[in-house]
């Protein structure tokens, strides 16, 4: 949530802080107002989603923490490394737990005085912050949800409905717990992004080798990266060749061969070479830093819309209060009616106005839907995401690991001057290589029970970024890319190689000293049910399905056309995916995004609602996404859309019914028929009916 006010800035002095302890968006607004009032602060902006504070002007940490003391906020400088303390659940939410205990005791006690005492304790302990904010808002004539809840509880207590008041307080307290939990999960996604790149690096500066923190790396420093180490900074290779796994940036599962003058990115993995890299950026502006910035900005832009009940409460609360007040005083004043009778009628109206059914009409449907989704392998992180999923008009997909399996596999063996038995030779040589393509060939041989282990390999040699050689039974063999064995390429072989490459496959060749023996094609294959899933989405009314991938266009087009996607966009960096997502939103308004990698995090955050592939997805993608498809199963996506749409319908039905029943009860005031029992029946009956209606969501299954 980004809270922004227009302000003419005089000072250019700017400081950014991390904030710990936000529990709700309203608290973020209050904190921002408090910071604005600090002497020396000209402007302040709070990004609730990213839990960040930007201050223009001067303010000390002590002053900032004092501004957030009402919420016990902790303030840290943006670049300060802070280890978060793990607080047990019972301790973090002890007010809610104690409130629930006293609520239960109040319901089971037979003694009226003891029961009321238990309910009162439940209300005070669980609703202290609620009452504090609600009464302050009432004084300021700000009628929001907390004002509505406060008036409802006070009204229930005034006419002796202590149990109902305590129950409402408890339900509201639980909703705050859920909100805090979901926001903490979202914020941890940014921390996991920060952990992608290493914190320290070995550099050479002015001829001296040293170990430094990444914040101290300057443009022009020479980084030395050993095999198996992550690259700490964006730069250009000045010496060395290696296979670099760029999955964190491009999403591509197959490592890319990098040599001198090639660009590399922070957070990517050097698999097998020794590299000297000249830094071209600093920690503040490298690729990973940009990804983090994009995620935070997208979270700010994605501020949840005010729920219908919050907007309605601005009018509902004062209207109910006004009606109750007028009913209580006008008949006695104008018609000399009995004061006690009409005060009773006014209090009965407050009971009718008690928003119990209205308050739970949305949460009960949301909780039921989320519970059903969890049982069916879908993690939905909040009601707003459930509602947004039901409004989707288009869905974008990452390719690798989402529409495909994320694992290179042998798809074709073209025999040139050998036989299929030569696969045993390839597997015997490749078993000594660490390249993912090598593993694909070994796995292929094992799946077909080809006895490659019996072959003895001598003089094995790996030429980084090119291929491997070795002797088997006195004969020398070479395995590598077409460019590595170019001396043996014939027009027929080149024709086959080009054909396979146009199909989106990676080609490697086996050659002896005389000729090419085998052409092996390897591809990250589509998931078996991807095409079927897309058809189901189209049948649900989502006619626009788009692929956003960092892969090359041949591979992307081959996979996309095979599945029946309506649009394919390839060779995209993380920032390109965000631009593409915003263009889709301009065209279709409500657009979902399904991904699994760190490179997908900005696009996931920018989407109307985002989905992460659970088992195969990175922690960052899963934490950044609004909905996680657990068990790595894409078939949960149509189920989620169906469930969300049904939940939306039930929410509308519940809200309409809970408001309608209250209006009907209010009409009974005209003939003076509204009694406390009718008021209680209208409220509790409506509560029961909206709950039963929401339980219909349990019937929906993903099977």
XYZ file of N, CA, C and O in Angstrom, residues 38 51 89 95 99 159 219 259 281-282 337 401 410 474 495 503 529 542 587 696 698:
84
model
N 6.696 15.638 12.462
C 8.008 15.819 13.099
C 8.674 17.081 12.547
O 8.706 17.302 11.333
N 6.624 -2.379 3.542
C 7.005 -1.996 4.897
C 8.214 -1.065 4.879
O 9.209 -1.285 5.561
N 3.772 -18.013 18.300
C 2.432 -17.578 17.883
C 1.589 -17.156 19.072
O 0.920 -16.124 19.037
N -3.464 -11.591 23.044
C -4.733 -10.916 23.333
C -5.907 -11.661 22.707
O -6.960 -11.837 23.337
N -8.798 -13.548 24.751
C -10.172 -13.123 24.468
C -11.054 -14.328 24.141
O -12.200 -14.419 24.602
N -27.724 -2.929 25.949
C -29.002 -3.622 26.127
C -28.803 -5.032 26.679
O -29.697 -5.868 26.615
N 32.448 0.343 -9.379
C 32.507 0.113 -10.816
C 33.974 0.071 -11.229
O 34.751 0.964 -10.885
N 31.778 -16.352 -22.000
C 33.214 -16.216 -22.205
C 33.582 -14.740 -22.201
O 32.760 -13.891 -21.838
N 28.426 -2.249 -12.326
C 27.395 -1.591 -11.527
C 27.735 -1.719 -10.055
O 28.660 -2.448 -9.667
N 26.956 -1.032 -9.240
C 27.119 -1.130 -7.788
C 25.936 -1.895 -7.201
O 24.979 -2.223 -7.907
N -45.217 10.210 24.170
C -45.157 8.754 24.322
C -44.248 8.397 25.502
O -43.498 9.237 26.020
N 9.362 -24.347 -16.123
C 8.922 -24.763 -14.807
C 7.463 -24.494 -14.521
O 6.948 -24.915 -13.497
N 15.995 -35.692 -23.284
C 16.285 -36.086 -24.670
C 14.967 -36.338 -25.395
O 14.125 -37.109 -24.926
N 39.966 -47.635 -27.069
C 41.004 -47.212 -28.004
C 40.565 -46.206 -29.039
O 41.385 -45.780 -29.878
N 21.327 -29.490 -41.980
C 19.891 -29.411 -42.230
C 19.107 -29.974 -41.041
O 18.113 -29.382 -40.594
N 12.671 -26.199 -33.890
C 11.655 -26.812 -33.042
C 11.832 -26.419 -31.577
O 11.105 -26.891 -30.709
N -0.317 -31.935 -19.036
C -1.680 -31.407 -19.003
C -1.769 -29.912 -19.305
O -2.829 -29.312 -19.148
N -11.866 -17.231 -19.828
C -10.575 -16.536 -19.924
C -10.001 -16.826 -21.309
O -9.328 -17.839 -21.531
N -5.191 -3.365 -21.439
C -6.075 -3.942 -22.447
C -7.206 -4.756 -21.826
O -8.357 -4.690 -22.273
N -21.668 -23.640 1.274
C -21.849 -24.297 -0.027
C -20.555 -24.341 -0.828
O -20.410 -25.157 -1.735
N -17.854 -25.437 0.163
C -17.126 -26.669 0.474
C -17.385 -27.775 -0.544
O -16.616 -28.723 -0.654
